[in-house]
mmCIF file of C-alpha atoms and ligand atoms in Angstrom:
data_model
loop_
_atom_site.group_PDB
_atom_site.id
_atom_site.type_symbol
_atom_site.label_atom_id
_atom_site.label_comp_id
_atom_site.label_asym_id
_atom_site.label_seq_id
_atom_site.Cartn_x
_atom_site.Cartn_y
_atom_site.Cartn_z
ATOM 1 C CA MET A 1 -13.023 -32.559 -22.452
ATOM 2 C CA SER A 2 -10.779 -35.864 -23.322
ATOM 3 C CA GLN A 3 -7.081 -35.725 -23.067
ATOM 4 C CA PRO A 4 -5.189 -34.781 -26.451
ATOM 5 C CA ILE A 5 -3.722 -37.330 -28.154
ATOM 6 C CA TYR A 6 -0.290 -36.013 -27.285
ATOM 7 C CA THR A 7 -0.780 -35.917 -23.838
ATOM 8 C CA VAL A 8 -1.751 -39.647 -23.963
ATOM 9 C CA PHE A 9 1.035 -40.306 -26.029
ATOM 10 C CA ALA A 10 3.531 -38.652 -23.484
ATOM 11 C CA GLU A 11 1.701 -40.753 -21.101
ATOM 12 C CA GLU A 12 2.129 -44.155 -21.772
ATOM 13 C CA TYR A 13 5.539 -43.156 -22.984
ATOM 14 C CA ARG A 14 6.839 -42.564 -19.570
ATOM 15 C CA GLY A 15 4.518 -45.170 -18.350
ATOM 16 C CA LEU A 16 6.999 -47.989 -20.795
ATOM 17 C CA ARG A 17 10.144 -45.656 -20.552
ATOM 18 C CA PRO A 18 9.979 -44.212 -16.904
ATOM 19 C CA ARG A 19 13.663 -42.971 -17.410
ATOM 20 C CA ALA A 20 13.721 -41.731 -20.325
ATOM 21 C CA PRO A 21 12.663 -38.353 -21.288
ATOM 22 C CA VAL A 22 9.473 -37.764 -23.532
ATOM 23 C CA PRO A 23 11.227 -36.847 -27.249
ATOM 24 C CA GLU A 24 9.402 -34.789 -29.193
ATOM 25 C CA LEU A 25 6.000 -36.122 -30.421
ATOM 26 C CA GLU A 26 4.557 -35.385 -33.764
ATOM 27 C CA ILE A 27 1.039 -36.869 -34.510
ATOM 28 C CA ARG A 28 -1.291 -36.353 -37.186
ATOM 29 C CA PHE A 29 -4.457 -37.990 -38.450
ATOM 30 C CA ARG A 30 -4.442 -38.920 -41.878
ATOM 31 C CA ARG A 31 -6.993 -39.521 -44.692
ATOM 32 C CA PHE A 32 -6.023 -43.553 -44.726
ATOM 33 C CA THR A 33 -8.790 -45.593 -45.902
ATOM 34 C CA SER A 34 -7.959 -48.284 -43.279
ATOM 35 C CA LEU A 35 -7.009 -48.447 -39.940
ATOM 36 C CA ASN A 36 -3.801 -47.670 -40.602
ATOM 37 C CA THR A 37 -1.344 -46.627 -37.991
ATOM 38 C CA THR A 38 2.572 -45.864 -38.146
ATOM 39 C CA ILE A 39 4.947 -44.818 -35.914
ATOM 40 C CA ARG A 40 8.946 -44.039 -36.099
ATOM 41 C CA LEU A 41 11.681 -42.169 -34.699
ATOM 42 C CA ARG A 42 13.558 -39.518 -36.733
ATOM 43 C CA GLU A 43 16.116 -37.262 -35.187
ATOM 44 C CA GLY A 44 14.876 -37.736 -31.679
ATOM 45 C CA ARG A 45 11.344 -37.003 -32.640
ATOM 46 C CA LEU A 46 8.601 -39.694 -32.985
ATOM 47 C CA ILE A 47 6.311 -39.621 -35.783
ATOM 48 C CA VAL A 48 2.685 -40.828 -35.700
ATOM 49 C CA ARG A 49 0.357 -41.262 -38.398
ATOM 50 C CA LEU A 50 -2.996 -42.129 -37.379
ATOM 51 C CA SER A 51 -6.152 -42.703 -39.670
ATOM 52 C CA ASP A 52 -8.433 -40.259 -38.794
ATOM 53 C CA LEU A 53 -11.138 -43.050 -38.441
ATOM 54 C CA LEU A 54 -9.557 -43.335 -34.954
ATOM 55 C CA GLU A 55 -9.706 -39.294 -34.630
ATOM 56 C CA TYR A 56 -13.148 -39.340 -32.332
ATOM 57 C CA ALA A 57 -12.027 -42.806 -30.788
ATOM 58 C CA PRO A 58 -12.360 -42.630 -26.974
ATOM 59 C CA GLU A 59 -9.563 -41.898 -25.065
ATOM 60 C CA SER A 60 -9.073 -45.364 -23.880
ATOM 61 C CA VAL A 61 -8.676 -46.396 -27.231
ATOM 62 C CA HIS A 62 -6.079 -43.966 -27.779
ATOM 63 C CA ARG A 63 -4.207 -44.884 -24.800
ATOM 64 C CA ALA A 64 -4.474 -48.551 -26.099
ATOM 65 C CA ILE A 65 -2.627 -47.295 -29.838
ATOM 66 C CA ALA A 66 -0.501 -45.284 -27.677
ATOM 67 C CA HIS A 67 1.180 -48.375 -25.651
ATOM 68 C CA ILE A 68 0.780 -50.800 -28.723
ATOM 69 C CA LEU A 69 2.784 -48.421 -31.175
ATOM 70 C CA LEU A 70 5.210 -47.497 -28.629
ATOM 71 C CA ALA A 71 6.036 -51.154 -26.971
ATOM 72 C CA LYS A 72 6.471 -52.061 -30.775
ATOM 73 C CA LEU A 73 8.945 -49.644 -31.349
ATOM 74 C CA TYR A 74 11.349 -50.256 -28.101
ATOM 75 C CA ARG A 75 10.593 -53.888 -28.621
ATOM 76 C CA LYS A 76 8.694 -53.986 -25.038
ATOM 77 C CA PRO A 77 5.553 -56.788 -24.122
ATOM 78 C CA ILE A 78 2.474 -55.205 -25.394
ATOM 79 C CA GLU A 79 -0.214 -55.748 -22.375
ATOM 80 C CA PRO A 80 -2.948 -57.753 -23.709
ATOM 81 C CA ILE A 81 -5.587 -55.670 -22.090
ATOM 82 C CA PHE A 82 -4.529 -52.910 -24.574
ATOM 83 C CA SER A 83 -4.445 -55.573 -27.493
ATOM 84 C CA ASP A 84 -7.993 -56.145 -26.699
ATOM 85 C CA ARG A 85 -9.356 -52.975 -26.472
ATOM 86 C CA TYR A 86 -7.918 -52.060 -29.731
ATOM 87 C CA ARG A 87 -8.845 -54.889 -31.439
ATOM 88 C CA ARG A 88 -12.459 -54.834 -29.895
ATOM 89 C CA TYR A 89 -12.850 -50.645 -30.741
ATOM 90 C CA THR A 90 -11.719 -51.773 -34.382
ATOM 91 C CA GLN A 91 -13.805 -55.035 -34.991
ATOM 92 C CA SER A 92 -16.885 -53.174 -33.731
ATOM 93 C CA GLU A 93 -20.332 -52.545 -35.726
ATOM 94 C CA ALA A 94 -19.761 -48.774 -35.535
ATOM 95 C CA VAL A 95 -15.827 -48.695 -36.551
ATOM 96 C CA SER A 96 -16.793 -50.934 -39.453
ATOM 97 C CA LYS A 97 -19.588 -49.236 -40.762
ATOM 98 C CA GLN A 98 -18.101 -45.526 -40.466
ATOM 99 C CA ALA A 99 -14.869 -47.310 -42.257
ATOM 100 C CA GLU A 100 -17.316 -48.067 -45.295
ATOM 101 C CA ARG A 101 -19.023 -45.049 -45.214
ATOM 102 C CA ILE A 102 -15.479 -43.149 -45.604
ATOM 103 C CA ARG A 103 -13.934 -45.813 -48.469
ATOM 104 C CA GLN A 104 -17.383 -44.195 -50.038
ATOM 105 C CA THR A 105 -17.179 -40.453 -49.270
ATOM 106 C CA ARG A 106 -13.274 -40.017 -50.101
ATOM 107 C CA GLY A 107 -12.473 -37.937 -52.640
ATOM 108 C CA ARG A 108 -15.313 -35.344 -51.461
ATOM 109 C CA LYS A 109 -12.984 -32.612 -49.912
ATOM 110 C CA VAL A 110 -14.639 -32.100 -46.426
ATOM 111 C CA LEU A 111 -13.727 -27.933 -45.621
ATOM 112 C CA THR A 112 -13.550 -27.428 -41.789
ATOM 113 C CA SER A 113 -13.725 -23.494 -41.365
ATOM 114 C CA PRO A 114 -15.435 -21.867 -38.083
ATOM 115 C CA LYS A 115 -19.016 -20.985 -40.632
ATOM 116 C CA GLY A 116 -21.178 -23.764 -39.937
ATOM 117 C CA HIS A 117 -24.833 -23.985 -41.346
ATOM 118 C CA HIS A 118 -26.174 -22.887 -38.082
ATOM 119 C CA TYR A 119 -23.234 -21.438 -35.744
ATOM 120 C CA ASP A 120 -20.413 -19.422 -37.122
ATOM 121 C CA LEU A 121 -17.664 -20.109 -34.379
ATOM 122 C CA ASP A 122 -15.985 -17.061 -34.363
ATOM 123 C CA GLU A 123 -18.936 -15.206 -33.425
ATOM 124 C CA VAL A 124 -20.226 -17.667 -30.687
ATOM 125 C CA PHE A 125 -16.462 -17.007 -29.352
ATOM 126 C CA GLU A 126 -16.866 -13.452 -29.358
ATOM 127 C CA SER A 127 -19.605 -13.025 -27.676
ATOM 128 C CA VAL A 128 -18.625 -15.331 -24.968
ATOM 129 C CA ASN A 129 -15.351 -13.746 -24.876
ATOM 130 C CA ARG A 130 -16.749 -10.216 -24.028
ATOM 131 C CA ARG A 131 -19.567 -12.000 -21.742
ATOM 132 C CA PHE A 132 -17.207 -13.490 -19.452
ATOM 133 C CA PHE A 133 -13.613 -12.529 -20.034
ATOM 134 C CA HIS A 134 -13.757 -9.003 -20.634
ATOM 135 C CA GLY A 135 -12.952 -9.894 -24.372
ATOM 136 C CA LEU A 136 -9.553 -10.384 -23.312
ATOM 137 C CA LEU A 137 -8.757 -14.051 -24.840
ATOM 138 C CA GLY A 138 -6.746 -14.244 -28.042
ATOM 139 C CA ARG A 139 -9.032 -16.255 -30.569
ATOM 140 C CA PRO A 140 -7.238 -19.627 -31.242
ATOM 141 C CA THR A 141 -8.648 -21.284 -34.632
ATOM 142 C CA LEU A 142 -11.725 -22.061 -34.377
ATOM 143 C CA THR A 143 -13.041 -25.005 -36.338
ATOM 144 C CA TRP A 144 -15.662 -27.915 -36.442
ATOM 145 C CA SER A 145 -14.642 -31.250 -36.612
ATOM 146 C CA ALA A 146 -14.780 -33.257 -40.083
ATOM 147 C CA HIS A 147 -17.403 -35.985 -38.732
ATOM 148 C CA VAL A 148 -20.279 -35.721 -36.454
ATOM 149 C CA ALA A 149 -18.520 -37.032 -33.790
ATOM 150 C CA LYS A 150 -20.783 -37.518 -30.565
ATOM 151 C CA ARG A 151 -18.071 -38.829 -27.838
ATOM 152 C CA MET A 152 -15.431 -35.657 -28.383
ATOM 153 C CA LEU A 153 -17.520 -33.081 -28.548
ATOM 154 C CA GLY A 154 -14.970 -30.500 -28.217
ATOM 155 C CA HIS A 155 -11.497 -29.877 -27.266
ATOM 156 C CA TYR A 156 -8.512 -27.430 -27.010
ATOM 157 C CA ASP A 157 -5.521 -28.818 -29.046
ATOM 158 C CA ALA A 158 -3.153 -26.567 -27.522
ATOM 159 C CA ALA A 159 -0.029 -27.793 -29.746
ATOM 160 C CA HIS A 160 -1.866 -26.201 -32.533
ATOM 161 C CA ASN A 161 -3.887 -23.561 -30.695
ATOM 162 C CA THR A 162 -7.023 -25.014 -31.911
ATOM 163 C CA ILE A 163 -10.339 -25.453 -30.634
ATOM 164 C CA VAL A 164 -12.277 -28.627 -32.670
ATOM 165 C CA VAL A 165 -16.127 -28.683 -32.232
ATOM 166 C CA SER A 166 -17.931 -31.587 -33.071
ATOM 167 C CA ARG A 167 -20.426 -30.753 -35.963
ATOM 168 C CA VAL A 168 -23.044 -32.654 -33.812
ATOM 169 C CA PHE A 169 -23.927 -29.118 -32.224
ATOM 170 C CA ASP A 170 -24.458 -27.425 -35.662
ATOM 171 C CA ARG A 171 -27.834 -27.946 -36.401
ATOM 172 C CA PRO A 172 -31.195 -25.817 -35.629
ATOM 173 C CA GLY A 173 -32.149 -27.752 -32.506
ATOM 174 C CA THR A 174 -29.053 -26.860 -30.794
ATOM 175 C CA PRO A 175 -29.713 -24.333 -27.741
ATOM 176 C CA ARG A 176 -27.524 -21.352 -27.906
ATOM 177 C CA TYR A 177 -26.248 -21.974 -24.521
ATOM 178 C CA ALA A 178 -25.232 -25.750 -25.075
ATOM 179 C CA ILE A 179 -22.615 -24.408 -27.816
ATOM 180 C CA GLU A 180 -21.747 -21.585 -25.423
ATOM 181 C CA TYR A 181 -21.068 -23.568 -22.830
ATOM 182 C CA LEU A 182 -18.737 -26.025 -25.003
ATOM 183 C CA LEU A 183 -16.957 -23.246 -26.403
ATOM 184 C CA TYR A 184 -16.817 -21.676 -22.475
ATOM 185 C CA HIS A 185 -15.104 -24.731 -21.574
ATOM 186 C CA GLU A 186 -12.402 -24.993 -24.525
ATOM 187 C CA MET A 187 -11.853 -21.246 -23.405
ATOM 188 C CA LEU A 188 -11.230 -22.024 -19.805
ATOM 189 C CA HIS A 189 -8.552 -24.737 -20.941
ATOM 190 C CA LEU A 190 -6.923 -21.713 -23.251
ATOM 191 C CA LYS A 191 -6.827 -19.193 -19.913
ATOM 192 C CA HIS A 192 -5.854 -22.366 -17.302
ATOM 193 C CA PRO A 193 -3.441 -24.129 -18.739
ATOM 194 C CA VAL A 194 -2.523 -28.369 -17.432
ATOM 195 C CA THR A 195 -0.408 -28.258 -14.265
ATOM 196 C CA VAL A 196 1.792 -30.436 -13.097
ATOM 197 C CA ARG A 197 2.085 -31.063 -9.289
ATOM 198 C CA ALA A 198 3.707 -34.094 -7.289
ATOM 199 C CA GLY A 199 3.785 -36.208 -10.874
ATOM 200 C CA ARG A 200 -0.373 -35.408 -11.480
ATOM 201 C CA ARG A 201 -1.351 -33.175 -13.999
ATOM 202 C CA CYS A 202 -4.258 -31.025 -13.040
ATOM 203 C CA VAL A 203 -6.444 -30.569 -16.023
ATOM 204 C CA HIS A 204 -9.743 -29.371 -14.466
ATOM 205 C CA GLY A 205 -8.471 -27.018 -11.311
ATOM 206 C CA PRO A 206 -10.040 -25.673 -8.630
ATOM 207 C CA ALA A 207 -9.602 -22.018 -10.251
ATOM 208 C CA PHE A 208 -11.144 -23.732 -13.361
ATOM 209 C CA GLN A 209 -13.790 -25.076 -11.800
ATOM 210 C CA ALA A 210 -14.517 -22.177 -9.725
ATOM 211 C CA GLU A 211 -14.625 -20.193 -12.903
ATOM 212 C CA GLU A 212 -16.563 -22.582 -14.688
ATOM 213 C CA ARG A 213 -19.323 -22.526 -12.207
ATOM 214 C CA LEU A 214 -19.777 -18.687 -13.596
ATOM 215 C CA PHE A 215 -21.681 -19.964 -16.500
ATOM 216 C CA PRO A 216 -25.205 -19.208 -15.769
ATOM 217 C CA GLU A 217 -26.981 -22.167 -17.316
ATOM 218 C CA LEU A 218 -24.030 -24.743 -16.693
ATOM 219 C CA GLU A 219 -26.809 -27.326 -14.989
ATOM 220 C CA LEU A 220 -28.959 -26.851 -18.363
ATOM 221 C CA ALA A 221 -25.694 -27.268 -20.701
ATOM 222 C CA LYS A 222 -24.619 -30.335 -18.786
ATOM 223 C CA GLU A 223 -28.050 -32.004 -19.120
ATOM 224 C CA TYR A 224 -28.151 -31.524 -22.718
ATOM 225 C CA LEU A 225 -24.497 -32.393 -23.636
ATOM 226 C CA LYS A 226 -25.240 -35.658 -21.637
ATOM 227 C CA ARG A 227 -28.384 -36.597 -23.935
ATOM 228 C CA LEU A 228 -26.124 -36.223 -26.841
HETATM 229 ZN ZN1 ZN B 1 -12.382 -30.022 -20.280
#
């Protein structure tokens, strides 16, 4: 649903250095206990380490971080709108509380796997696969998010062929159509890779949207996601 972080970094790189080819990117979220971020260039690869506190930040915040880190690295001026946005986000009450909570629970290992308490993502994937794709889609790695994310409900990470689903869906009150729709949407990303036309990225193109409308409970599911 949101842009993957790789895309955000590549776009911000192009914004800062329009004539330079985007280097290979390696971006990892680390279990820092603070909002630590690092960037370095090694053998032509850009290596970025971000605190996992930032993993489910809104895309606009990811964009701000990308801009700030890249501008620093290439000694370009940092746009105040980005530094303001980042500072506001990290100083917001929600984020400081989350940081505090994580500091307290660090050390307890969070196991991520497709099997949740109420839904097994592998099982939901296969049933959606049979129902809408004749069982033809290869199953990527499916995993529940480590935290109960409400902004990033699901996303397909093409670089790692992984679909991450927010743990917010793993509870008894979640209607089956909601989690099926979420997976269906991410599976359509698998089937319809991002295209670039006239320099513009097309994530949810016409073919994607037409196929998405084939989901019978589309309106119900969208309504449910909006309420989360
Ligand atoms: Zn999407």
